[in-house]
Coordinates of C-alpha atoms in Angstrom, one line a residue:
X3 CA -7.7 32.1 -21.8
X4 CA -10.1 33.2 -24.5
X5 CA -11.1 30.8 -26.6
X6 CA -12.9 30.4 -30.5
X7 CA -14.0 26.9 -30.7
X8 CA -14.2 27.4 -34.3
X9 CA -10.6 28.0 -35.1
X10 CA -9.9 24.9 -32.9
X11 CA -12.0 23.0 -34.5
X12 CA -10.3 23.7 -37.9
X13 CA -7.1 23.2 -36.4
X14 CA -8.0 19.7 -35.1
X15 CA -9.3 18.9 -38.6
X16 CA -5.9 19.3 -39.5
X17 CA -4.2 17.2 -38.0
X18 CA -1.8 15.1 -40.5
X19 CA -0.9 12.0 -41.1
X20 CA 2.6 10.8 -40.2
X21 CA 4.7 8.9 -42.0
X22 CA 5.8 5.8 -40.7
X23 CA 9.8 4.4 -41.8
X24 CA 11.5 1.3 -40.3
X25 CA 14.9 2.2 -39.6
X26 CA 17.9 -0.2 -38.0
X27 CA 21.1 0.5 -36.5
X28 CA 23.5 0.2 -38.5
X29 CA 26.9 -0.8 -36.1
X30 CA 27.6 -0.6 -32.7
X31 CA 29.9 1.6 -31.6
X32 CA 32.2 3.0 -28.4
X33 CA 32.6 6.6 -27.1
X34 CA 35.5 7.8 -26.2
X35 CA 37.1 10.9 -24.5
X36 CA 39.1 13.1 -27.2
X37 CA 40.1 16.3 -26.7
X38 CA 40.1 17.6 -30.2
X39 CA 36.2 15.9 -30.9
X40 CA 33.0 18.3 -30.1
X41 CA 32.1 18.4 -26.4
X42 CA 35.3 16.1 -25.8
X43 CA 33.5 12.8 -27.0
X44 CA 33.9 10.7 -30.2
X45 CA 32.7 7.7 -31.4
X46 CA 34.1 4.8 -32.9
X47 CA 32.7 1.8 -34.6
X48 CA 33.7 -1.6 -33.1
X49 CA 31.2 -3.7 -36.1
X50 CA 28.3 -4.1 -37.4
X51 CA 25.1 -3.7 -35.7
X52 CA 23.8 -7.6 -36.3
X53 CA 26.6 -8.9 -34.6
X54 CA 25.7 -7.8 -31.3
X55 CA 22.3 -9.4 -31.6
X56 CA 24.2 -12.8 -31.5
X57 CA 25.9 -11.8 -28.0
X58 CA 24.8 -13.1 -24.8
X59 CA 24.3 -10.0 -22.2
X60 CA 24.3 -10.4 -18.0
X61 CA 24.2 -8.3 -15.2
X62 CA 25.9 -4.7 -15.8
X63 CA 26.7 -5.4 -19.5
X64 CA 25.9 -2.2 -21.9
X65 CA 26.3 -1.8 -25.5
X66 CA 25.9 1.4 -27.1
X67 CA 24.2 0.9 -31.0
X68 CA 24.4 4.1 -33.9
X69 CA 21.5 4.3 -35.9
X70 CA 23.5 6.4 -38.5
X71 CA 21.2 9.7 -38.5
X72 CA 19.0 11.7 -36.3
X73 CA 15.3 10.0 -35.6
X74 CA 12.2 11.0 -34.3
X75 CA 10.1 7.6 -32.8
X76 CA 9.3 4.4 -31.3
X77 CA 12.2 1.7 -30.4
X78 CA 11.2 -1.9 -30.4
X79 CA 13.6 -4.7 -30.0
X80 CA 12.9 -8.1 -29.0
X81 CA 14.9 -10.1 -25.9
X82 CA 15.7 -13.8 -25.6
X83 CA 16.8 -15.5 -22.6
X84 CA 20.3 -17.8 -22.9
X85 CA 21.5 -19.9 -20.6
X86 CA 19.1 -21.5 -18.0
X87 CA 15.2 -20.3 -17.4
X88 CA 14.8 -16.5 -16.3
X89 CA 13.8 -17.1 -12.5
X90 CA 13.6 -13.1 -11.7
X91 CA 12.9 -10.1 -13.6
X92 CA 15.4 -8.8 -16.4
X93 CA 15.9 -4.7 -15.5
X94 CA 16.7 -2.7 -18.1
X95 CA 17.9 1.1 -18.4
X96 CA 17.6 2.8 -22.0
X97 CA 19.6 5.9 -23.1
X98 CA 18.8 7.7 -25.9
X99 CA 21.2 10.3 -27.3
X100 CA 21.2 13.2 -30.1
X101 CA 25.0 13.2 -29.6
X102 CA 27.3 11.6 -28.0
X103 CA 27.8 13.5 -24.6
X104 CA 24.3 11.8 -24.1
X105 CA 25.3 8.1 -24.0
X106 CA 28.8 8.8 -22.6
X107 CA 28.1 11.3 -19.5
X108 CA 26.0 9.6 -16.4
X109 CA 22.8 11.5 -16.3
X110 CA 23.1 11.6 -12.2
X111 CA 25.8 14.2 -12.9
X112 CA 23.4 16.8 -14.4
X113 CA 22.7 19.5 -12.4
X114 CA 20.8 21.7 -14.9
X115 CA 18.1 24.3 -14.2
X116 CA 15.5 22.1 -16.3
X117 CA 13.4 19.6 -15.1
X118 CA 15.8 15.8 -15.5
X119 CA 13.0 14.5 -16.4
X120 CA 13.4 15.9 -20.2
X121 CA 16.8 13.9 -20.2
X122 CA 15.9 10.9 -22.7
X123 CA 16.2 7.4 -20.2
X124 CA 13.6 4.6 -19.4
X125 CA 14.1 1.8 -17.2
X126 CA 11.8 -1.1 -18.1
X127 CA 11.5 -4.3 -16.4
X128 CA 10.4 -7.4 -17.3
X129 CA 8.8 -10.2 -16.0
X130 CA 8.3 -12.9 -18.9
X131 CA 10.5 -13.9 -21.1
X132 CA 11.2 -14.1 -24.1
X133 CA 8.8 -10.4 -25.3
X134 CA 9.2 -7.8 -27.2
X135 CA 10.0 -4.8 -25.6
X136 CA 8.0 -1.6 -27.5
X137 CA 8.4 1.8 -24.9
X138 CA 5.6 3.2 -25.6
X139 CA 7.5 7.4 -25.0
X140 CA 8.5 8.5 -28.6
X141 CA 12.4 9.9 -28.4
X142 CA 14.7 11.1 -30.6
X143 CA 18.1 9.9 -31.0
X144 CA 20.7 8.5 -32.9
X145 CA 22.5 6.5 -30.2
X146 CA 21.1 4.3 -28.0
X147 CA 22.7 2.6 -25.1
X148 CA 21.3 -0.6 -23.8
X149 CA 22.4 -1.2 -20.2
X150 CA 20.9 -4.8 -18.7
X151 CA 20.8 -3.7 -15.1
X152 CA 20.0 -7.1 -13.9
X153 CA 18.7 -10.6 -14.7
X154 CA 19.7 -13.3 -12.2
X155 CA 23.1 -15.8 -11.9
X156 CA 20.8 -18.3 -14.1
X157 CA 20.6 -16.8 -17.4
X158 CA 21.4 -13.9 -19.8
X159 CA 19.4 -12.3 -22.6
X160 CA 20.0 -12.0 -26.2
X161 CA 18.4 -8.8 -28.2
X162 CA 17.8 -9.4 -31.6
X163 CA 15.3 -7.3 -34.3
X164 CA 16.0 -3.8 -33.2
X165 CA 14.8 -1.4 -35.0
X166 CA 13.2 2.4 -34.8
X167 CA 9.8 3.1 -36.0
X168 CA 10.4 6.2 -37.3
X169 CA 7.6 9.2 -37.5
X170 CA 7.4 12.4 -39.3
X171 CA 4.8 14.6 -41.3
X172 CA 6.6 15.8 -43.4
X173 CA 6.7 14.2 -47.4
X174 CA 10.4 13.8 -48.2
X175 CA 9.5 12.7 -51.6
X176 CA 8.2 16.2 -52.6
X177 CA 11.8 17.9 -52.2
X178 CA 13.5 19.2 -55.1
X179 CA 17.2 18.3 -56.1
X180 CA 19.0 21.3 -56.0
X181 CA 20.7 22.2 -58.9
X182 CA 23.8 19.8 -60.0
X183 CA 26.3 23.0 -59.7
X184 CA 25.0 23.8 -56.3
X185 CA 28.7 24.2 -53.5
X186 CA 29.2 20.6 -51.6
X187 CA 28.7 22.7 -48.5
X188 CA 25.8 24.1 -49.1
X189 CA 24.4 20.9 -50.4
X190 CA 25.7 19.6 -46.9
X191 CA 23.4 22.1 -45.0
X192 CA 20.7 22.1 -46.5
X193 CA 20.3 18.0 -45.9
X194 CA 21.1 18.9 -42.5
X195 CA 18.3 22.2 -42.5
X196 CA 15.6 19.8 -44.3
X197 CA 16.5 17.1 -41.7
X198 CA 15.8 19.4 -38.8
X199 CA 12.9 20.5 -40.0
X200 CA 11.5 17.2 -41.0
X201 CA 12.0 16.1 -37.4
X202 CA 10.4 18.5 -36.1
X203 CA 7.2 18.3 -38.2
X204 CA 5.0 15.8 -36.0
X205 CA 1.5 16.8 -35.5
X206 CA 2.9 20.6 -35.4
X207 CA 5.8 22.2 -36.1
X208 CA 7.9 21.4 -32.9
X209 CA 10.6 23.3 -31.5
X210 CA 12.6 20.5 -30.3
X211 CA 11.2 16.6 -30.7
X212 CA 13.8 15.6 -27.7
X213 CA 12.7 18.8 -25.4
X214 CA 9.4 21.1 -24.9
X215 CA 8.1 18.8 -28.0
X216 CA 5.4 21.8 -28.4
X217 CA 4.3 24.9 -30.7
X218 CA 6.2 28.1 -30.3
X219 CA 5.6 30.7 -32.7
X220 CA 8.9 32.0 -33.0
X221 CA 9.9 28.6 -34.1
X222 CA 6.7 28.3 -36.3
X223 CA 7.4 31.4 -38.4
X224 CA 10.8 30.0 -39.3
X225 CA 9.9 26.3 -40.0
X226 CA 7.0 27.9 -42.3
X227 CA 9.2 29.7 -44.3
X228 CA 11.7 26.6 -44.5
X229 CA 9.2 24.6 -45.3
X230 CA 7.9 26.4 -48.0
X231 CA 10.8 26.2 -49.9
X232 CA 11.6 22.1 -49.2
X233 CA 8.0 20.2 -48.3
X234 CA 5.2 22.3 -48.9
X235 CA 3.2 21.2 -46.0
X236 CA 0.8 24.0 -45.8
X237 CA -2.0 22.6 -44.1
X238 CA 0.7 22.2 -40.9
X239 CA 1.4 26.2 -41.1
X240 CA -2.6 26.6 -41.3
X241 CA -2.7 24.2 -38.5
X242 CA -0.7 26.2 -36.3
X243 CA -2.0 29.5 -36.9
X244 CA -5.3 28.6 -36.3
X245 CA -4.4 26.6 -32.9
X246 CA -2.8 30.4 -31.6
X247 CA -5.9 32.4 -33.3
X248 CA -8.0 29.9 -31.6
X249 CA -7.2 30.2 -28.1
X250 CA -5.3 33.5 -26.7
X251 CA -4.6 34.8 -23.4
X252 CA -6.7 37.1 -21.4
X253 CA -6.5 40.1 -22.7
X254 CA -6.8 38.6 -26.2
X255 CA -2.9 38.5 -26.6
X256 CA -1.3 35.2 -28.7
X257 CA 0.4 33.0 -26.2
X258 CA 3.8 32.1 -26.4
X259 CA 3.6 28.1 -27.1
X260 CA 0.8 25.9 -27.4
X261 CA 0.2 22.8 -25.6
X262 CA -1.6 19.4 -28.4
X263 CA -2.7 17.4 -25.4
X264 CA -4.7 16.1 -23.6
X265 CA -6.9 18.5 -25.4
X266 CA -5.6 21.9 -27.4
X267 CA -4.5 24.5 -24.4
X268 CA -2.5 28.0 -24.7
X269 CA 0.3 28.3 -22.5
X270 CA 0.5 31.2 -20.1
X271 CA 3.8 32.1 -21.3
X272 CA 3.2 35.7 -22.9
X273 CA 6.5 37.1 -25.5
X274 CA 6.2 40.7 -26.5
X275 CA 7.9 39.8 -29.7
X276 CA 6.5 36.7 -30.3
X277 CA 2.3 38.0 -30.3
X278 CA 3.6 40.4 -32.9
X279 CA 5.2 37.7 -34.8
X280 CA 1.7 36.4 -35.1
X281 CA 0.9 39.1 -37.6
X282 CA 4.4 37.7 -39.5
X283 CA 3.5 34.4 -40.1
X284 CA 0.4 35.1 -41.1
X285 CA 1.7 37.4 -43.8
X286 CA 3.9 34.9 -44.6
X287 CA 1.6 32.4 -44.9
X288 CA -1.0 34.2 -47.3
X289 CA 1.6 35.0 -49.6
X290 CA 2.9 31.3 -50.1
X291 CA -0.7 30.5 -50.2
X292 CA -3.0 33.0 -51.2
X293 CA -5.4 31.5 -48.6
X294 CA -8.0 34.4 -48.8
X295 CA -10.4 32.7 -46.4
X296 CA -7.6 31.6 -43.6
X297 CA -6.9 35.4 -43.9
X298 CA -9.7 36.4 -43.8
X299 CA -10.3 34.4 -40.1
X300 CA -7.3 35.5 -38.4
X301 CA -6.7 39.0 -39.5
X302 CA -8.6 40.3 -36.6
X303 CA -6.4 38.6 -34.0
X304 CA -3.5 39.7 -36.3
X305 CA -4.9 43.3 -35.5
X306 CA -5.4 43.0 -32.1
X307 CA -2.1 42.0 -31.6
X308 CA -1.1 45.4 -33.0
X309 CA -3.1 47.4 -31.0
X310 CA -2.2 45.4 -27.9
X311 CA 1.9 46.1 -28.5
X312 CA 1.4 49.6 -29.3
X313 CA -0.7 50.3 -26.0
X314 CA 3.5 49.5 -24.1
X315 CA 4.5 52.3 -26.1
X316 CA 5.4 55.4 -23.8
X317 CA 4.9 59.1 -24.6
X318 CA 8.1 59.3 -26.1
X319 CA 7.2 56.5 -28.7
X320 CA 9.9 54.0 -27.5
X321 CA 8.1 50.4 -26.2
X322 CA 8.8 50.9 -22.2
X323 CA 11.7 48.6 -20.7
X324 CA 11.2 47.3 -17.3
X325 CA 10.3 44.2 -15.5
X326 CA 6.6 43.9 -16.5
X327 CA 7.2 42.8 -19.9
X328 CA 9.3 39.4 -21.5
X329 CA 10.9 39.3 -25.0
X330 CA 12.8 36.4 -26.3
X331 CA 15.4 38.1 -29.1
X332 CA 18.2 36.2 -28.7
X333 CA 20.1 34.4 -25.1
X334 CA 22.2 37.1 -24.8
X335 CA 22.4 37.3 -20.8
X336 CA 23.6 40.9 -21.1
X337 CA 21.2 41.8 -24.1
X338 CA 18.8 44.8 -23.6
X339 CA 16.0 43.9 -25.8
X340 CA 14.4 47.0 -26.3
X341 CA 15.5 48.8 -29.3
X342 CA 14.9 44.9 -30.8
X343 CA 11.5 45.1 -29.6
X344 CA 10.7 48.6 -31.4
X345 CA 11.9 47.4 -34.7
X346 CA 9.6 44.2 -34.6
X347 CA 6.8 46.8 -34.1
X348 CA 7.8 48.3 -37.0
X349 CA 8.5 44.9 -38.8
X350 CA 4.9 43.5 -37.9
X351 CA 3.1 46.6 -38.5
X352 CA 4.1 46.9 -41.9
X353 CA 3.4 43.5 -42.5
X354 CA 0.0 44.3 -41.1
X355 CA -0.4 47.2 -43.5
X356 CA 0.1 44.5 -46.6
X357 CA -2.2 42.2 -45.0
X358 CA -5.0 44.9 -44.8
X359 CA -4.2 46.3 -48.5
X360 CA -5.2 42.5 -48.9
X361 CA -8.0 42.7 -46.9
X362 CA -9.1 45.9 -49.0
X363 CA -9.1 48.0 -45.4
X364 CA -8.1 51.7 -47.0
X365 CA -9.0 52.9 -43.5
X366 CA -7.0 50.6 -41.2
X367 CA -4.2 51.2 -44.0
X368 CA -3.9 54.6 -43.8
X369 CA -3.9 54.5 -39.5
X370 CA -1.0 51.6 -39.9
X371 CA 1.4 53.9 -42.1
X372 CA 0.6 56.8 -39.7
X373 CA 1.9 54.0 -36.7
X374 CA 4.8 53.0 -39.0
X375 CA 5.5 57.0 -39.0
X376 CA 5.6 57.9 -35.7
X377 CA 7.0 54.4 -34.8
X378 CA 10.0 54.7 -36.9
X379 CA 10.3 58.5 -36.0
X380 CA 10.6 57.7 -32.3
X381 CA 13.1 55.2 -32.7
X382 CA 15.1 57.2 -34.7
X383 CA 14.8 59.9 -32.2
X384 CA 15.8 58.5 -29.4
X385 CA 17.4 55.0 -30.1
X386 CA 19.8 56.8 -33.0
X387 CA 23.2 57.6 -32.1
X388 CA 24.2 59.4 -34.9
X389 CA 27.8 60.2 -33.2
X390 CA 28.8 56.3 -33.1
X391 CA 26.0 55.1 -36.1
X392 CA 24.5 52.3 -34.3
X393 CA 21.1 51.9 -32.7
X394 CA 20.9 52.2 -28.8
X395 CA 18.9 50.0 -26.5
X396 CA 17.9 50.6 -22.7
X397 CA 19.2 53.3 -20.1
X398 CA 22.4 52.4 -20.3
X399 CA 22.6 52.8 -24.4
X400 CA 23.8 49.4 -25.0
X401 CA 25.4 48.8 -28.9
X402 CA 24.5 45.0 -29.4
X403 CA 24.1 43.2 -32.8
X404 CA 20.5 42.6 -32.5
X405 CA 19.7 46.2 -32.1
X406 CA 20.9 46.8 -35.7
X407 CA 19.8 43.7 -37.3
X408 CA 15.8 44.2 -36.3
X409 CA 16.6 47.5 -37.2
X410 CA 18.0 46.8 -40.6
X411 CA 14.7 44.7 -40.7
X412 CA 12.0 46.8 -39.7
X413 CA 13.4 49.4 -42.5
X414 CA 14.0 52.3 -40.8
X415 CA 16.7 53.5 -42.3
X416 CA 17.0 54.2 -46.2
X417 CA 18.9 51.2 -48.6
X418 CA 21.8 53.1 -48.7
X419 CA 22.7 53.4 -44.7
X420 CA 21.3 50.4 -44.1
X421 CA 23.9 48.5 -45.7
X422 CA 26.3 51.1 -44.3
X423 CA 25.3 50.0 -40.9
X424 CA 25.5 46.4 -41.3
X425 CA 29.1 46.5 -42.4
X426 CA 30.1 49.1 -39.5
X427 CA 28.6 46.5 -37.6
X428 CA 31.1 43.6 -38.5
X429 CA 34.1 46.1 -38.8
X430 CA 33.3 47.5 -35.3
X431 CA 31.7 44.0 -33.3
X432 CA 30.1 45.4 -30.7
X433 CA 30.7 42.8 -27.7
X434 CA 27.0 41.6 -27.1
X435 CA 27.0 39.5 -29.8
X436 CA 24.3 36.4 -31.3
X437 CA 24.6 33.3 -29.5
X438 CA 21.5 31.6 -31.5
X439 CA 20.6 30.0 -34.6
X440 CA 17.7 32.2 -33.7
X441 CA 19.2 35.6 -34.3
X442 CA 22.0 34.2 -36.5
X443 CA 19.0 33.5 -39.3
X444 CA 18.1 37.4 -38.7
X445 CA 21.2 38.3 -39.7
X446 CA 21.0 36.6 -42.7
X447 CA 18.3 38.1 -43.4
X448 CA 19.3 41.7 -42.6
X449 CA 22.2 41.1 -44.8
X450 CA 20.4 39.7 -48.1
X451 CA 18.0 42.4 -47.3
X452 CA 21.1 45.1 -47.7
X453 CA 22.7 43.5 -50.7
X454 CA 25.2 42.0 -49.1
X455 CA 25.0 38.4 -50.5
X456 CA 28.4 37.0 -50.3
X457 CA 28.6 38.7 -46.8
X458 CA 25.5 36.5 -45.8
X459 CA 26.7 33.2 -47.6
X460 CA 30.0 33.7 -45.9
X461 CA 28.7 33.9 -42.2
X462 CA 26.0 31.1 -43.3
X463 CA 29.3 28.9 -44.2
X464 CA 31.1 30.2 -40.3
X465 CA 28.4 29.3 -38.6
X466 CA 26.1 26.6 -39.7
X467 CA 28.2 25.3 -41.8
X468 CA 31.0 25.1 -39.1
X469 CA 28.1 23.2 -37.1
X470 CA 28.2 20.7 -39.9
X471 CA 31.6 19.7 -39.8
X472 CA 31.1 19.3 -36.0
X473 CA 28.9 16.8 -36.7
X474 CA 25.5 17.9 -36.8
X475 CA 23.1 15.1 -38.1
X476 CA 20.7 18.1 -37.1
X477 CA 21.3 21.6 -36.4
X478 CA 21.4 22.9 -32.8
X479 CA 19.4 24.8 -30.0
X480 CA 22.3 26.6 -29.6
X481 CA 26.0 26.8 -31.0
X482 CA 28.7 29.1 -29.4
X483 CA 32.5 28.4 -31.8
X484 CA 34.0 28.9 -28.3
X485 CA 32.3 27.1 -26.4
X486 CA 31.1 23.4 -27.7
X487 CA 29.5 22.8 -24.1
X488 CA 27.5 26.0 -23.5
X489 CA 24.1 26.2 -22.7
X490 CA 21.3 28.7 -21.1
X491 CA 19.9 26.0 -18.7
X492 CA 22.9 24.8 -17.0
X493 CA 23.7 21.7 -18.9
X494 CA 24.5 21.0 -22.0
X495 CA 23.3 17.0 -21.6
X496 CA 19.5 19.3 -21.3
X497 CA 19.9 21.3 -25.1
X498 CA 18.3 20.0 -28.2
X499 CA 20.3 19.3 -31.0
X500 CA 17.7 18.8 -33.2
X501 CA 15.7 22.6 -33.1
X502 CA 13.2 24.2 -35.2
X503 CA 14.5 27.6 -35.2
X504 CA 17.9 26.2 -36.8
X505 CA 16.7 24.3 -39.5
X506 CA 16.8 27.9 -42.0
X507 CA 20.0 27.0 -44.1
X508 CA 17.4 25.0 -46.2
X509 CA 15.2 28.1 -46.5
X510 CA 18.4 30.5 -47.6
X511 CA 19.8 28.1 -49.9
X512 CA 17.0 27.2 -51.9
X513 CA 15.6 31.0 -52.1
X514 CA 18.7 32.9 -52.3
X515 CA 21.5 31.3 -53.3
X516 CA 20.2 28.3 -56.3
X517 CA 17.0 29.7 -57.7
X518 CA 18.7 32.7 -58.8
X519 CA 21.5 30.7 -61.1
X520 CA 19.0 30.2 -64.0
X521 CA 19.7 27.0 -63.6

């Protein structure tokens, strides 16, 4: 790991404040099997929370309270004995769930590929009585089952004063109303998008608070631009860009994710896409901010990130496929990510050429659209079927959405084909289709980037919005229509359902489709 002490220092002096709220549950409830409801599981209110705080709870008693929305925090709840004096230990076990599966399915069931030990449960014993029982592991949840494991045939326990310390850094109070006119719908998801997001905005932008509950910069780059448009927290975005300027791998490559404690620490994980996307955010960031001096700081790792991705290029042009290299894309398991990968080039490197017209660099310009040239050329080249009109990816010349939607992005094409592609692309569907928020916000953009608006609100309304009236309190990891329990680790007790890289409804909403009314 190389690592500039400065940047981290900046970073650390960044570090924001977070927002306490108190909140309390607001009924207790049951969970029940039902067919029709997502993931098979509903719930149903039996009465208001405060009347369970006046029942008396033994041995193998549960109760299961609702909290009414997604939070990110600290539980505390206070526990009385009843009946005689409490002449052994009272064991408890503590379940916390994003959704209902959580609180309803026994965790000894799962047989993921991720480590159980991200699967939200404490068991807590105590020996005096009455206390006040604060877990000191922050969760996040909505549900919360209680489960007294054991007290003694002498006496029960009573809990009384629960409630959820709840912690964010993001300011809700600097949101805008969106305008009165604005679709129910859309008014629906972006409550959901800002809630996502604000959840995720602890002392970084998280990708998950429930799981990994670190920095990832694919997830960064689309809380940043969500978060320009809703909370304005820019000194979180600066935060994270310096943390990845400040400590990179080896080679001088921007790791992956970023580990906060027990001290600042790059990850080892290494993303071909995801270094580039480095030089993204950036770009992004200086134009929400015109932050010359944060610029002027990281645009040398931006750049070396450039030259590092164009060194996997072959002699054709083409960035090589084989088993030396990782990209994320999308979690596809049949997707061949390299015609993807070749358009991000493209995409970064002529975000690189704004940054170093900014940066008054007519040199580096000049080499950038030469790189831009021959990168675009080569893809075009060799990754062009003209026959069928889609973009090719790998030896065997896979079709896939993602191909065409980088490609759409990185601009290779002119305005006019572009949009020609992206509706062959829906009336054709080539199988390998997105199966992420991730790439799901990438078509979005590749569609408002072609014109096609309604086309964009439309899929926005299928997909997120089709989330929504599955329930979401906050969008999803991941969301297959077909598939309600689907998941890439083996589980879907393991996904997060509150995830940084789905919160972009907020971000398309308020950019594209209100501030345009004139309103």
């Amino acid at each position: 790991m190389q690592v500039n002490q400065t940047f981290v220092d900046r970073a650390e002096l960044l570090v924001p404040t977070l927002y306490e709220t108190i909140v309390r549950p607001v009924s207790e409830i049951e969970v029940v099997a039902e067919e029709e409801a997502f993931q098979g599981w509903a719930t149903h209110a039996l009465h208001d929370a405060g009347e369970c705080q006046h029942l008396s709870y033994g041995k193998n008693d549960s109760f299961i309270l609702d909290f009414g929305d997604h939070y990110v925090g600290y539980l505390s709840l206070s526990v009385t004995p009843t009946g005689g004096l409490p002449d052994a230990p009272l064991s408890l076990n503590l379940i916390f769930g994003e959704m209902p599966c959580e609180v309803a399915e026994p965790f000894e069931s799962y047989q993921g590929e991720m480590s159980k030990s991200w699967l939200q449960e404490e068991t807590i014993y105590v020996d005096v009585l009455p206390a006040v029982i604060r877990p000191s592991r922050r969760y996040a949840f909505r549900y919360v089952k209680v489960i007294v494991l054991d007290t003694s045939p002498k006496y029960n326990v009573q809990f009384t004063d629960i409630r959820c310390i709840a912690v964010t850094s993001a300011d809700v109070t600097l949101v805008e109303p969106l305008p009165a006119s604005t679709p129910t719908d859309l008014v629906e998801m972006d409550r959901i998008g800002r809630r996502t997001l604000q959840n995720c905005m602890q002392t970084v932008f998280e990708d998950g608070p429930k799981r990994d509950r670190r920095l990832w910069i694919g997830d960064l780059r689309l809380q940043a631009l969500a978060n320009y448009e809703t909370f304005g927290n820019r000194d979180l975005v600066k935060r994270c860009l310096y943390l990845f300027g400040g400590m990179t791998l080896a080679d001088g490559a921007v790791g992956a994710c970023v580990y906060e404690r027990p001290h600042p620490q790059v990850d080892d994980v290494r993303l071909y896409d995801y270094s580039l996307f480095f030089v993204a955010t950036l770009h992004d960031y200086y134009y929400a901010t015109k932050d010359r001096d944060t610029l002027t700081d990281l645009w040398p790792v931006a750049w070396e990130q450039i030259g590092i991705a164009l060194r996997r290029l072959d002699d054709r042009g083409i960035v090589q496929d084989d088993s030396s290299w990782w990209c994320s894309i999308d979690w596809h398991t049949e997707l061949n990510k390299q015609a993807s990968a070749q358009a991000i080039l493209i995409y970064c490197l002529r975000r690189g050429l704004a940054l170093s017209y900014e940066q008054n660099e007519p040199e580096r310009a000049r080499w950038l659209e030469e790189q831009i040239a021959v990168v675009s050329e080569a893809a075009m080249k060799h990754l062009w079927d003209g026959n069928h009109g889609f973009f090719i990816s790998g030896p065997q010349a896979q079709v896939s959405w993602a191909s065409q939607i980088f490609m759409v992005l990185a601009e290779v094409l002119d305005a006019e084909r572009q949009g020609e592609l992206m509706d062959r692309l829906f009336d054709q569907d080539p199988d390998i289709r997105p199966v992420t928020p991730y790439l799901y916000h990438h078509l979005i953009e590749a569609l408002l980037l072609c014109g096609r608006k309604d086309k964009a609100l439309e899929e926005m309304r299928a997909y997120w919005g089709a989330m929504a009236v599955s329930g979401a309190d906050t969008f999803w990891e991941l969301y297959d229509r077909s598939d309600s329990k689907r998941s890439p680790y083996g589980s879907h007790l393991i996904n997060s359902y509150c995830h940084a890289w789905s919160c972009t409804p907020a971000y398309f909403i308020r950019k594209y489709f209100t501030r345009d009314r004139g309103e």
